[in-house]
Structure formats: structure tokens, C-alpha cells
Amino acid sequence: MKIHEYQAKEIFRKYNIPTSKEKVAFSLDEVKTIAKELSFPIVVKAQVLVGGRGKAGGVKIAKTPVELESHAKAILGMNIKGLIVKKALLAEGINIEAEYYVGITIDREKQTAVLISSASGGMNIEEVAQKTPEKILSTSISPLLGIKSFQVRNIGYQLFTDTLLVNSFVTITTNLARVFFDLDCSLVEINPLALISVNNEKKLMAVDAKIVFDDNALYQHPNISALRDIESEEPSEVQAKKADLSYVKLDGNVGCVVNGAGLAMATMDLIKRYGGNPANFLDIGGSSSPEKMREAMKIITADKNVKAILVNIFGGITRCDDVAQGLLWAMKEEKIALPIVARLVGTNQDKARSLLENSPIIFAETMSEGVKKVTQALKG
Ligand code: GDP
Ligand code: MN
């Protein structure tokens, strides 16, 4: 589960991680009231559950009340990567001297949490990681011992020369690790961790905040679950969650309906291999009823990028005839005219085949045949 920057910063403040003076606004009127409590310049920041806001124009600095109003008007209601901005964070602008990066996430290969840091933080961190990976420092955190102060201090001295800043980095990073482990996160990130001067004294401050929680541990943290902002999540993913489907929207054009996460991943890989581009990951799960299948087709066809659909089912507990029935219902009710390729093998496959006999669905015997047929269908 993702939360907004303003919510993540509230958690940061509880853990003594310094942030700027700021407040969230839900409307233009609120922007004006909040502005009276802050001093200019004021940074207006779109609150959306997606990265790269700065580059999308979702972070603007206002020097005057007039500028503030026009920035707030532009940002509230803005569309960032398909999500509409409903809230804006107003933060007292600070003079940033340098931007650092610090984050903690899980490294699946090392099977530990890792602390990632860099002296080249800011909006281009992805590019830095790609082009100059040596500028990214990565340190494993022992699952038994937790983060050790010598580790953080060591990194601190690679990033800063001033001992006061090293100390500040150690405190912030240790507190960030407490957030990560206390709240069962899968990612905590400060980018940029800004170097600023206050009364000629250098300090570090979290100018941005990102926290992603592990869904499987949310039941242990009711007050974190309460932070969920369903209205701001990708609508198709919310709909899928309600229908008990695992769905992740991607930006390709081949819709995929598969049972089992492993088969779904393999199907996406194969689509790529044959030159296609998957529009989504979708696992309809084990015992899928025709209703679930219908819901899956609804979600997939709501994505206007989808030009063809591949249904790849290995029937065990899942019955192929249920899937076929759901497909027929969906095609009729949703008036789906897109080419659909189905590979249905396993339990009740013959029943499924006779159900679909007089439909326009293209049958495939094997997975690779199905993928070939769906990529052909794309070409017309
Ligand atoms: P992101 O693009 O979604 O990661 O949004 P950020 O909150 O990281 O803001 C993007 C960039 O805007 C930062 O890297 C900073 O350069 C700049 N920025 C954000 N807040 C401030 C601020 O208070 N003062 C100044 N000078 N720049 C800021
Ligand atoms: Mn950022």
C-alpha cells in the first residue's frame, strides 16, 4: 500500500526525521488559509500515488500569493500519469544547497533489506543509477542484528566530510530504518535529502517522502491501514482488488488473463519474446468462477490501450468451462469486439471447447501458439 508524501512526512516527524514546515490542502480556499500560516516562498506539491511529479509539473515554487494561487489552480485537478490530483501539499520553500538520496528496500537476491544512498539525489536518480551506478552505495542490513551504527557512519563519511552532517545523516538514517522495520515497509525513501543552511549552520532535511507498506503485514497495523486513500489509487487496481484479482496495469497493448502468478509472469515474458507488449499482469487465482472471469475481462477492456486479449489457463482447481462461460458472458455484456485468443487446458477442457465452438474466440493448443496468435492478431 502506498501513502501520500504528506502522510509519510507525518510519520517521519514522529520518528524525529526533520521535514519542512508544511500542511496539506484539499481545495483552493484551503490553500489561501494555509498560506497565511507559512512564509514565502511556498512550494506547491501535487499529492498523487505515483513518482516523478516534479518532472510532470506537479511541484511548483510560488514567491507571491498571486503565484501561489495560479500554481495551486494548475496543480489541483492536474492529471499525472492518469491520476487526478485532489490534494496539494504546501511547504515552506527552503534554499537547497545539495540533494542526496537515502532509501531502504528489500533486495530479493541478497534476501535482506538494503540501505541505498547517493550524493547525487534528486529528480534524476533513476538516470544516475543507470548511467553511473558507482554513485549509488548499497549496504545489506542484517535481518538478525538490524542496521548497525558503524555501517551508517561508514556511509555517512563517504557522503559528507563535515562530522556534524555525518552525525545528522546517522540519526536520520537510523530513524528511517526504525520506520521501515516497525511498520513493515517494503520501501522508505527520502529523495531529496536536502543539505540546507540555517543561520550559517548546515543541516539535512527530508524534502520528499515515500513509504510503501507490505500489504501482507497491514493487518498488524490498523492505524496504517486507515491511511489508505482508495480514491487516489489506480481505479482499475482498486476494482480488481474488490473482485479478489491480482492486477497490475502496465502500458502495453496485449491484455492477459491468466491463472497463477507464475504462469502470468511466464505469459508476459513470452509475449515480449514474440514482439508484443503486455498491457497488464492479471492472476484470476485458483477457483475462478465465471463471475470472476467476467470481472477480469471488464477491467482489461476498460484500458483503451488493449488491442487483443490472451487468455491462458492451466486448469486444475480452475475449471476451463467456468472460464469459457465467463468469457462468453463478458463478450456479450461488454460487447467486446477485440480479438481474443484462448488456451484452455486441464480440467473440463473439452466442455470449454464445445462452449466456445461457435464464438469468434481463436483457440490455441499450447502457450507459445497462443502468444504467436495473439501477436499476429495485433497486426490485423
Ligand atoms: P518528485 O519529483 O515527485 O520526487 O518531487 P520532490 O518532492 O522530490 O520535488 C522535486 C524537486 O523539487 C526536488 O528534487 C527539489 O529540487 C525541488 N523542491 C522540492 N521542494 C523544494 C523546496 O522546498 N525548495 C526548493 N528550493 N526546491 C524544492
Ligand atoms: Mn522526490
PDB file of N, CA and C in Angstrom, residues 44-142:
ATOM      1  N   VAL A  44       4.337  24.322  -3.867  1.00  0.00           N
ATOM      2  CA  VAL A  44       3.060  23.623  -4.015  1.00  0.00           C
ATOM      3  C   VAL A  44       3.359  22.261  -4.626  1.00  0.00           C
ATOM      4  N   LYS A  45       2.955  21.198  -3.945  1.00  0.00           N
ATOM      5  CA  LYS A  45       3.298  19.857  -4.404  1.00  0.00           C
ATOM      6  C   LYS A  45       2.064  18.972  -4.557  1.00  0.00           C
ATOM      7  N   ALA A  46       1.864  18.469  -5.777  1.00  0.00           N
ATOM      8  CA  ALA A  46       0.749  17.559  -6.054  1.00  0.00           C
ATOM      9  C   ALA A  46       0.886  16.321  -5.178  1.00  0.00           C
ATOM     10  N   GLN A  47      -0.206  15.874  -4.575  1.00  0.00           N
ATOM     11  CA  GLN A  47      -0.191  14.642  -3.801  1.00  0.00           C
ATOM     12  C   GLN A  47      -0.857  13.546  -4.631  1.00  0.00           C
ATOM     13  N   VAL A  48      -0.036  12.752  -5.274  1.00  0.00           N
ATOM     14  CA  VAL A  48      -0.542  11.614  -6.067  1.00  0.00           C
ATOM     15  C   VAL A  48       0.315  10.395  -5.748  1.00  0.00           C
ATOM     16  N   LEU A  49      -0.303   9.200  -5.912  1.00  0.00           N
ATOM     17  CA  LEU A  49       0.409   7.983  -5.539  1.00  0.00           C
ATOM     18  C   LEU A  49       1.249   7.451  -6.700  1.00  0.00           C
ATOM     19  N   VAL A  50       2.072   8.349  -7.264  1.00  0.00           N
ATOM     20  CA  VAL A  50       2.931   7.939  -8.365  1.00  0.00           C
ATOM     21  C   VAL A  50       4.175   8.810  -8.345  1.00  0.00           C
ATOM     22  N   GLY A  51       5.296   8.264  -8.783  1.00  0.00           N
ATOM     23  CA  GLY A  51       6.550   9.009  -8.738  1.00  0.00           C
ATOM     24  C   GLY A  51       6.702   9.973  -9.910  1.00  0.00           C
ATOM     25  N   GLY A  52       7.763  10.765  -9.870  1.00  0.00           N
ATOM     26  CA  GLY A  52       8.071  11.661 -10.982  1.00  0.00           C
ATOM     27  C   GLY A  52       7.146  12.854 -11.106  1.00  0.00           C
ATOM     28  N   ARG A  53       6.634  13.342  -9.974  1.00  0.00           N
ATOM     29  CA  ARG A  53       5.731  14.500 -10.030  1.00  0.00           C
ATOM     30  C   ARG A  53       6.454  15.736 -10.521  1.00  0.00           C
ATOM     31  N   GLY A  54       7.675  15.923  -9.997  1.00  0.00           N
ATOM     32  CA  GLY A  54       8.455  17.109 -10.339  1.00  0.00           C
ATOM     33  C   GLY A  54       8.563  17.259 -11.843  1.00  0.00           C
ATOM     34  N   LYS A  55       8.958  16.174 -12.513  1.00  0.00           N
ATOM     35  CA  LYS A  55       9.127  16.209 -13.968  1.00  0.00           C
ATOM     36  C   LYS A  55       7.803  16.416 -14.693  1.00  0.00           C
ATOM     37  N   ALA A  56       6.701  15.986 -14.060  1.00  0.00           N
ATOM     38  CA  ALA A  56       5.387  16.127 -14.699  1.00  0.00           C
ATOM     39  C   ALA A  56       4.778  17.507 -14.409  1.00  0.00           C
ATOM     40  N   GLY A  57       5.510  18.380 -13.745  1.00  0.00           N
ATOM     41  CA  GLY A  57       4.992  19.719 -13.458  1.00  0.00           C
ATOM     42  C   GLY A  57       4.177  19.801 -12.183  1.00  0.00           C
ATOM     43  N   GLY A  58       4.286  18.767 -11.355  1.00  0.00           N
ATOM     44  CA  GLY A  58       3.484  18.719 -10.133  1.00  0.00           C
ATOM     45  C   GLY A  58       4.145  19.342  -8.912  1.00  0.00           C
ATOM     46  N   VAL A  59       5.314  19.966  -9.082  1.00  0.00           N
ATOM     47  CA  VAL A  59       5.974  20.668  -7.971  1.00  0.00           C
ATOM     48  C   VAL A  59       6.343  22.067  -8.456  1.00  0.00           C
ATOM     49  N   LYS A  60       5.744  23.099  -7.847  1.00  0.00           N
ATOM     50  CA  LYS A  60       5.998  24.467  -8.302  1.00  0.00           C
ATOM     51  C   LYS A  60       6.270  25.391  -7.113  1.00  0.00           C
ATOM     52  N   ILE A  61       7.193  26.323  -7.310  1.00  0.00           N
ATOM     53  CA  ILE A  61       7.543  27.243  -6.230  1.00  0.00           C
ATOM     54  C   ILE A  61       6.878  28.605  -6.459  1.00  0.00           C
ATOM     55  N   ALA A  62       6.158  29.100  -5.427  1.00  0.00           N
ATOM     56  CA  ALA A  62       5.477  30.393  -5.532  1.00  0.00           C
ATOM     57  C   ALA A  62       6.172  31.412  -4.643  1.00  0.00           C
ATOM     58  N   LYS A  63       6.455  32.604  -5.228  1.00  0.00           N
ATOM     59  CA  LYS A  63       7.123  33.647  -4.433  1.00  0.00           C
ATOM     60  C   LYS A  63       6.122  34.635  -3.856  1.00  0.00           C
ATOM     61  N   THR A  64       4.937  34.694  -4.461  1.00  0.00           N
ATOM     62  CA  THR A  64       3.917  35.656  -4.017  1.00  0.00           C
ATOM     63  C   THR A  64       2.557  34.963  -3.912  1.00  0.00           C
ATOM     64  N   PRO A  65       1.593  35.579  -3.205  1.00  0.00           N
ATOM     65  CA  PRO A  65       0.252  35.000  -3.113  1.00  0.00           C
ATOM     66  C   PRO A  65      -0.391  34.811  -4.501  1.00  0.00           C
ATOM     67  N   VAL A  66      -0.117  35.729  -5.420  1.00  0.00           N
ATOM     68  CA  VAL A  66      -0.706  35.612  -6.768  1.00  0.00           C
ATOM     69  C   VAL A  66      -0.172  34.360  -7.460  1.00  0.00           C
ATOM     70  N   GLU A  67       1.164  34.168  -7.351  1.00  0.00           N
ATOM     71  CA  GLU A  67       1.770  32.972  -7.950  1.00  0.00           C
ATOM     72  C   GLU A  67       1.237  31.709  -7.289  1.00  0.00           C
ATOM     73  N   LEU A  68       1.057  31.805  -5.970  1.00  0.00           N
ATOM     74  CA  LEU A  68       0.577  30.639  -5.226  1.00  0.00           C
ATOM     75  C   LEU A  68      -0.790  30.214  -5.755  1.00  0.00           C
ATOM     76  N   GLU A  69      -1.660  31.204  -5.961  1.00  0.00           N
ATOM     77  CA  GLU A  69      -3.000  30.885  -6.428  1.00  0.00           C
ATOM     78  C   GLU A  69      -2.942  30.237  -7.812  1.00  0.00           C
ATOM     79  N   SER A  70      -2.117  30.777  -8.689  1.00  0.00           N
ATOM     80  CA  SER A  70      -2.109  30.211 -10.035  1.00  0.00           C
ATOM     81  C   SER A  70      -1.457  28.816 -10.041  1.00  0.00           C
ATOM     82  N   HIS A  71      -0.426  28.604  -9.214  1.00  0.00           N
ATOM     83  CA  HIS A  71       0.179  27.260  -9.134  1.00  0.00           C
ATOM     84  C   HIS A  71      -0.818  26.262  -8.549  1.00  0.00           C
ATOM     85  N   ALA A  72      -1.529  26.684  -7.500  1.00  0.00           N
ATOM     86  CA  ALA A  72      -2.488  25.778  -6.857  1.00  0.00           C
ATOM     87  C   ALA A  72      -3.601  25.417  -7.834  1.00  0.00           C
ATOM     88  N   LYS A  73      -4.054  26.412  -8.619  1.00  0.00           N
ATOM     89  CA  LYS A  73      -5.096  26.159  -9.629  1.00  0.00           C
ATOM     90  C   LYS A  73      -4.601  25.150 -10.654  1.00  0.00           C
ATOM     91  N   ALA A  74      -3.340  25.301 -11.054  1.00  0.00           N
ATOM     92  CA  ALA A  74      -2.790  24.400 -12.078  1.00  0.00           C
ATOM     93  C   ALA A  74      -2.627  22.983 -11.529  1.00  0.00           C
ATOM     94  N   ILE A  75      -2.255  22.890 -10.248  1.00  0.00           N
ATOM     95  CA  ILE A  75      -1.921  21.564  -9.701  1.00  0.00           C
ATOM     96  C   ILE A  75      -3.152  20.789  -9.224  1.00  0.00           C
ATOM     97  N   LEU A  76      -4.086  21.465  -8.542  1.00  0.00           N
ATOM     98  CA  LEU A  76      -5.305  20.759  -8.110  1.00  0.00           C
ATOM     99  C   LEU A  76      -6.105  20.426  -9.378  1.00  0.00           C
ATOM    100  N   GLY A  77      -6.357  19.147  -9.588  1.00  0.00           N
ATOM    101  CA  GLY A  77      -7.086  18.742 -10.789  1.00  0.00           C
ATOM    102  C   GLY A  77      -6.181  18.308 -11.930  1.00  0.00           C
ATOM    103  N   MET A  78      -4.874  18.500 -11.741  1.00  0.00           N
ATOM    104  CA  MET A  78      -3.906  18.089 -12.771  1.00  0.00           C
ATOM    105  C   MET A  78      -3.939  16.568 -12.949  1.00  0.00           C
ATOM    106  N   ASN A  79      -3.674  16.113 -14.178  1.00  0.00           N
ATOM    107  CA  ASN A  79      -3.624  14.684 -14.450  1.00  0.00           C
ATOM    108  C   ASN A  79      -2.159  14.247 -14.529  1.00  0.00           C
ATOM    109  N   ILE A  80      -1.730  13.451 -13.568  1.00  0.00           N
ATOM    110  CA  ILE A  80      -0.348  12.955 -13.581  1.00  0.00           C
ATOM    111  C   ILE A  80      -0.378  11.449 -13.788  1.00  0.00           C
ATOM    112  N   LYS A  81       0.112  11.024 -14.941  1.00  0.00           N
ATOM    113  CA  LYS A  81       0.141   9.597 -15.312  1.00  0.00           C
ATOM    114  C   LYS A  81      -1.214   8.930 -15.073  1.00  0.00           C
ATOM    115  N   GLY A  82      -2.292   9.613 -15.485  1.00  0.00           N
ATOM    116  CA  GLY A  82      -3.618   9.010 -15.401  1.00  0.00           C
ATOM    117  C   GLY A  82      -4.313   9.193 -14.061  1.00  0.00           C
ATOM    118  N   LEU A  83      -3.631   9.791 -13.084  1.00  0.00           N
ATOM    119  CA  LEU A  83      -4.271  10.021 -11.784  1.00  0.00           C
ATOM    120  C   LEU A  83      -4.553  11.513 -11.608  1.00  0.00           C
ATOM    121  N   ILE A  84      -5.737  11.824 -11.078  1.00  0.00           N
ATOM    122  CA  ILE A  84      -6.125  13.227 -10.900  1.00  0.00           C
ATOM    123  C   ILE A  84      -5.694  13.702  -9.510  1.00  0.00           C
ATOM    124  N   VAL A  85      -5.066  14.877  -9.466  1.00  0.00           N
ATOM    125  CA  VAL A  85      -4.576  15.422  -8.196  1.00  0.00           C
ATOM    126  C   VAL A  85      -5.740  16.051  -7.432  1.00  0.00           C
ATOM    127  N   LYS A  86      -5.969  15.577  -6.183  1.00  0.00           N
ATOM    128  CA  LYS A  86      -7.067  16.104  -5.372  1.00  0.00           C
ATOM    129  C   LYS A  86      -6.574  16.866  -4.159  1.00  0.00           C
ATOM    130  N   LYS A  87      -5.291  16.737  -3.867  1.00  0.00           N
ATOM    131  CA  LYS A  87      -4.715  17.423  -2.706  1.00  0.00           C
ATOM    132  C   LYS A  87      -3.373  18.012  -3.096  1.00  0.00           C
ATOM    133  N   ALA A  88      -3.028  19.100  -2.436  1.00  0.00           N
ATOM    134  CA  ALA A  88      -1.707  19.684  -2.668  1.00  0.00           C
ATOM    135  C   ALA A  88      -1.062  19.951  -1.328  1.00  0.00           C
ATOM    136  N   LEU A  89       0.231  19.661  -1.251  1.00  0.00           N
ATOM    137  CA  LEU A  89       0.973  19.953  -0.033  1.00  0.00           C
ATOM    138  C   LEU A  89       1.617  21.322  -0.207  1.00  0.00           C
ATOM    139  N   LEU A  90       1.447  22.185   0.801  1.00  0.00           N
ATOM    140  CA  LEU A  90       2.108  23.486   0.772  1.00  0.00           C
ATOM    141  C   LEU A  90       3.253  23.435   1.766  1.00  0.00           C
ATOM    142  N   ALA A  91       4.463  23.669   1.264  1.00  0.00           N
ATOM    143  CA  ALA A  91       5.632  23.586   2.142  1.00  0.00           C
ATOM    144  C   ALA A  91       6.408  24.881   2.062  1.00  0.00           C
ATOM    145  N   GLU A  92       6.938  25.295   3.204  1.00  0.00           N
ATOM    146  CA  GLU A  92       7.789  26.479   3.218  1.00  0.00           C
ATOM    147  C   GLU A  92       9.031  26.185   2.394  1.00  0.00           C
ATOM    148  N   GLY A  93       9.271  26.994   1.392  1.00  0.00           N
ATOM    149  CA  GLY A  93      10.408  26.739   0.499  1.00  0.00           C
ATOM    150  C   GLY A  93      11.723  26.952   1.209  1.00  0.00           C
ATOM    151  N   ILE A  94      12.667  26.093   0.914  1.00  0.00           N
ATOM    152  CA  ILE A  94      13.982  26.236   1.546  1.00  0.00           C
ATOM    153  C   ILE A  94      15.026  26.336   0.450  1.00  0.00           C
ATOM    154  N   ASN A  95      16.161  26.887   0.829  1.00  0.00           N
ATOM    155  CA  ASN A  95      17.245  27.018  -0.124  1.00  0.00           C
ATOM    156  C   ASN A  95      18.085  25.749  -0.094  1.00  0.00           C
ATOM    157  N   ILE A  96      17.958  24.940  -1.140  1.00  0.00           N
ATOM    158  CA  ILE A  96      18.662  23.652  -1.133  1.00  0.00           C
ATOM    159  C   ILE A  96      20.062  23.835  -1.721  1.00  0.00           C
ATOM    160  N   GLU A  97      21.082  23.396  -0.966  1.00  0.00           N
ATOM    161  CA  GLU A  97      22.468  23.523  -1.450  1.00  0.00           C
ATOM    162  C   GLU A  97      22.924  22.263  -2.176  1.00  0.00           C
ATOM    163  N   ALA A  98      22.407  21.112  -1.756  1.00  0.00           N
ATOM    164  CA  ALA A  98      22.748  19.853  -2.438  1.00  0.00           C
ATOM    165  C   ALA A  98      21.652  18.839  -2.152  1.00  0.00           C
ATOM    166  N   GLU A  99      21.465  17.901  -3.086  1.00  0.00           N
ATOM    167  CA  GLU A  99      20.415  16.897  -2.926  1.00  0.00           C
ATOM    168  C   GLU A  99      21.020  15.502  -2.838  1.00  0.00           C
ATOM    169  N   TYR A 100      20.739  14.815  -1.748  1.00  0.00           N
ATOM    170  CA  TYR A 100      21.216  13.451  -1.520  1.00  0.00           C
ATOM    171  C   TYR A 100      20.037  12.494  -1.626  1.00  0.00           C
ATOM    172  N   TYR A 101      20.351  11.199  -1.675  1.00  0.00           N
ATOM    173  CA  TYR A 101      19.304  10.182  -1.714  1.00  0.00           C
ATOM    174  C   TYR A 101      19.558   9.189  -0.598  1.00  0.00           C
ATOM    175  N   VAL A 102      18.513   8.800   0.116  1.00  0.00           N
ATOM    176  CA  VAL A 102      18.646   7.672   1.038  1.00  0.00           C
ATOM    177  C   VAL A 102      17.329   6.895   1.063  1.00  0.00           C
ATOM    178  N   GLY A 103      17.449   5.573   0.983  1.00  0.00           N
ATOM    179  CA  GLY A 103      16.248   4.739   0.980  1.00  0.00           C
ATOM    180  C   GLY A 103      16.565   3.358   1.522  1.00  0.00           C
ATOM    181  N   ILE A 104      15.516   2.664   1.945  1.00  0.00           N
ATOM    182  CA  ILE A 104      15.672   1.277   2.381  1.00  0.00           C
ATOM    183  C   ILE A 104      14.605   0.459   1.676  1.00  0.00           C
ATOM    184  N   THR A 105      15.015  -0.680   1.114  1.00  0.00           N
ATOM    185  CA  THR A 105      14.055  -1.564   0.479  1.00  0.00           C
ATOM    186  C   THR A 105      14.539  -2.998   0.641  1.00  0.00           C
ATOM    187  N   ILE A 106      13.807  -3.943   0.051  1.00  0.00           N
ATOM    188  CA  ILE A 106      14.211  -5.347   0.152  1.00  0.00           C
ATOM    189  C   ILE A 106      14.982  -5.709  -1.114  1.00  0.00           C
ATOM    190  N   ASP A 107      16.135  -6.326  -0.938  1.00  0.00           N
ATOM    191  CA  ASP A 107      16.880  -6.865  -2.070  1.00  0.00           C
ATOM    192  C   ASP A 107      16.591  -8.357  -2.109  1.00  0.00           C
ATOM    193  N   ARG A 108      15.810  -8.784  -3.086  1.00  0.00           N
ATOM    194  CA  ARG A 108      15.382 -10.187  -3.112  1.00  0.00           C
ATOM    195  C   ARG A 108      16.541 -11.142  -3.363  1.00  0.00           C
ATOM    196  N   GLU A 109      17.521 -10.692  -4.156  1.00  0.00           N
ATOM    197  CA  GLU A 109      18.655 -11.568  -4.428  1.00  0.00           C
ATOM    198  C   GLU A 109      19.497 -11.786  -3.178  1.00  0.00           C
ATOM    199  N   LYS A 110      19.723 -10.719  -2.438  1.00  0.00           N
ATOM    200  CA  LYS A 110      20.520 -10.855  -1.210  1.00  0.00           C
ATOM    201  C   LYS A 110      19.678 -11.367  -0.054  1.00  0.00           C
ATOM    202  N   GLN A 111      18.374 -11.335  -0.223  1.00  0.00           N
ATOM    203  CA  GLN A 111      17.430 -11.766   0.819  1.00  0.00           C
ATOM    204  C   GLN A 111      17.611 -10.980   2.114  1.00  0.00           C
ATOM    205  N   THR A 112      17.871  -9.685   1.961  1.00  0.00           N
ATOM    206  CA  THR A 112      17.954  -8.808   3.135  1.00  0.00           C
ATOM    207  C   THR A 112      17.359  -7.452   2.749  1.00  0.00           C
ATOM    208  N   ALA A 113      17.165  -6.629   3.784  1.00  0.00           N
ATOM    209  CA  ALA A 113      16.866  -5.234   3.492  1.00  0.00           C
ATOM    210  C   ALA A 113      18.182  -4.577   3.104  1.00  0.00           C
ATOM    211  N   VAL A 114      18.131  -3.576   2.236  1.00  0.00           N
ATOM    212  CA  VAL A 114      19.352  -2.856   1.865  1.00  0.00           C
ATOM    213  C   VAL A 114      19.144  -1.362   2.036  1.00  0.00           C
ATOM    214  N   LEU A 115      20.232  -0.742   2.485  1.00  0.00           N
ATOM    215  CA  LEU A 115      20.228   0.708   2.602  1.00  0.00           C
ATOM    216  C   LEU A 115      20.899   1.245   1.344  1.00  0.00           C
ATOM    217  N   ILE A 116      20.191   2.096   0.626  1.00  0.00           N
ATOM    218  CA  ILE A 116      20.725   2.651  -0.616  1.00  0.00           C
ATOM    219  C   ILE A 116      20.916   4.149  -0.414  1.00  0.00           C
ATOM    220  N   SER A 117      22.068   4.654  -0.834  1.00  0.00           N
ATOM    221  CA  SER A 117      22.280   6.086  -0.654  1.00  0.00           C
ATOM    222  C   SER A 117      23.121   6.633  -1.792  1.00  0.00           C
ATOM    223  N   SER A 118      23.061   7.944  -1.958  1.00  0.00           N
ATOM    224  CA  SER A 118      23.831   8.564  -3.021  1.00  0.00           C
ATOM    225  C   SER A 118      23.993  10.054  -2.757  1.00  0.00           C
ATOM    226  N   ALA A 119      25.128  10.589  -3.208  1.00  0.00           N
ATOM    227  CA  ALA A 119      25.347  12.028  -3.110  1.00  0.00           C
ATOM    228  C   ALA A 119      24.712  12.723  -4.314  1.00  0.00           C
ATOM    229  N   SER A 120      24.212  11.927  -5.283  1.00  0.00           N
ATOM    230  CA  SER A 120      23.572  12.519  -6.469  1.00  0.00           C
ATOM    231  C   SER A 120      22.073  12.278  -6.449  1.00  0.00           C
ATOM    232  N   GLY A 121      21.415  12.732  -5.373  1.00  0.00           N
ATOM    233  CA  GLY A 121      19.968  12.556  -5.281  1.00  0.00           C
ATOM    234  C   GLY A 121      19.221  13.547  -6.141  1.00  0.00           C
ATOM    235  N   GLY A 122      17.896  13.536  -6.008  1.00  0.00           N
ATOM    236  CA  GLY A 122      17.074  14.462  -6.769  1.00  0.00           C
ATOM    237  C   GLY A 122      16.286  13.754  -7.852  1.00  0.00           C
ATOM    238  N   MET A 123      15.732  14.560  -8.757  1.00  0.00           N
ATOM    239  CA  MET A 123      14.776  14.017  -9.717  1.00  0.00           C
ATOM    240  C   MET A 123      15.393  13.063 -10.739  1.00  0.00           C
ATOM    241  N   ASN A 124      16.719  13.079 -10.898  1.00  0.00           N
ATOM    242  CA  ASN A 124      17.327  12.222 -11.921  1.00  0.00           C
ATOM    243  C   ASN A 124      17.954  10.957 -11.353  1.00  0.00           C
ATOM    244  N   ILE A 125      17.497  10.532 -10.166  1.00  0.00           N
ATOM    245  CA  ILE A 125      18.149   9.399  -9.511  1.00  0.00           C
ATOM    246  C   ILE A 125      18.119   8.127 -10.376  1.00  0.00           C
ATOM    247  N   GLU A 126      17.030   7.909 -11.129  1.00  0.00           N
ATOM    248  CA  GLU A 126      16.947   6.702 -11.972  1.00  0.00           C
ATOM    249  C   GLU A 126      18.044   6.725 -13.031  1.00  0.00           C
ATOM    250  N   GLU A 127      18.256   7.924 -13.603  1.00  0.00           N
ATOM    251  CA  GLU A 127      19.279   8.078 -14.629  1.00  0.00           C
ATOM    252  C   GLU A 127      20.676   7.865 -14.020  1.00  0.00           C
ATOM    253  N   VAL A 128      20.880   8.410 -12.824  1.00  0.00           N
ATOM    254  CA  VAL A 128      22.167   8.232 -12.137  1.00  0.00           C
ATOM    255  C   VAL A 128      22.434   6.742 -11.944  1.00  0.00           C
ATOM    256  N   ALA A 129      21.394   6.020 -11.489  1.00  0.00           N
ATOM    257  CA  ALA A 129      21.553   4.589 -11.220  1.00  0.00           C
ATOM    258  C   ALA A 129      21.887   3.825 -12.491  1.00  0.00           C
ATOM    259  N   GLN A 130      21.327   4.290 -13.623  1.00  0.00           N
ATOM    260  CA  GLN A 130      21.551   3.586 -14.885  1.00  0.00           C
ATOM    261  C   GLN A 130      22.914   3.910 -15.485  1.00  0.00           C
ATOM    262  N   LYS A 131      23.232   5.204 -15.527  1.00  0.00           N
ATOM    263  CA  LYS A 131      24.445   5.622 -16.250  1.00  0.00           C
ATOM    264  C   LYS A 131      25.702   5.606 -15.396  1.00  0.00           C
ATOM    265  N   THR A 132      25.558   5.895 -14.095  1.00  0.00           N
ATOM    266  CA  THR A 132      26.739   5.921 -13.232  1.00  0.00           C
ATOM    267  C   THR A 132      26.449   5.154 -11.940  1.00  0.00           C
ATOM    268  N   PRO A 133      26.274   3.831 -12.070  1.00  0.00           N
ATOM    269  CA  PRO A 133      25.890   3.027 -10.898  1.00  0.00           C
ATOM    270  C   PRO A 133      26.894   3.130  -9.747  1.00  0.00           C
ATOM    271  N   GLU A 134      28.135   3.535 -10.054  1.00  0.00           N
ATOM    272  CA  GLU A 134      29.140   3.642  -8.976  1.00  0.00           C
ATOM    273  C   GLU A 134      28.792   4.757  -7.999  1.00  0.00           C
ATOM    274  N   LYS A 135      27.875   5.639  -8.400  1.00  0.00           N
ATOM    275  CA  LYS A 135      27.480   6.733  -7.499  1.00  0.00           C
ATOM    276  C   LYS A 135      26.397   6.314  -6.507  1.00  0.00           C
ATOM    277  N   ILE A 136      25.942   5.057  -6.635  1.00  0.00           N
ATOM    278  CA  ILE A 136      24.911   4.562  -5.725  1.00  0.00           C
ATOM    279  C   ILE A 136      25.564   3.591  -4.748  1.00  0.00           C
ATOM    280  N   LEU A 137      25.439   3.874  -3.461  1.00  0.00           N
ATOM    281  CA  LEU A 137      26.014   2.986  -2.453  1.00  0.00           C
ATOM    282  C   LEU A 137      24.916   2.081  -1.910  1.00  0.00           C
ATOM    283  N   SER A 138      25.239   0.803  -1.767  1.00  0.00           N
ATOM    284  CA  SER A 138      24.237  -0.135  -1.288  1.00  0.00           C
ATOM    285  C   SER A 138      24.840  -1.017  -0.191  1.00  0.00           C
ATOM    286  N   THR A 139      24.148  -1.116   0.924  1.00  0.00           N
ATOM    287  CA  THR A 139      24.659  -1.884   2.067  1.00  0.00           C
ATOM    288  C   THR A 139      23.556  -2.798   2.602  1.00  0.00           C
ATOM    289  N   SER A 140      23.871  -4.071   2.780  1.00  0.00           N
ATOM    290  CA  SER A 140      22.883  -5.011   3.331  1.00  0.00           C
ATOM    291  C   SER A 140      22.668  -4.751   4.816  1.00  0.00           C
ATOM    292  N   ILE A 141      21.429  -4.940   5.234  1.00  0.00           N
ATOM    293  CA  ILE A 141      21.108  -4.818   6.661  1.00  0.00           C
ATOM    294  C   ILE A 141      20.823  -6.226   7.175  1.00  0.00           C
ATOM    295  N   SER A 142      21.544  -6.643   8.199  1.00  0.00           N
ATOM    296  CA  SER A 142      21.358  -7.996   8.729  1.00  0.00           C
ATOM    297  C   SER A 142      19.958  -8.163   9.308  1.00  0.00           C
TER     298      SER A 142
END
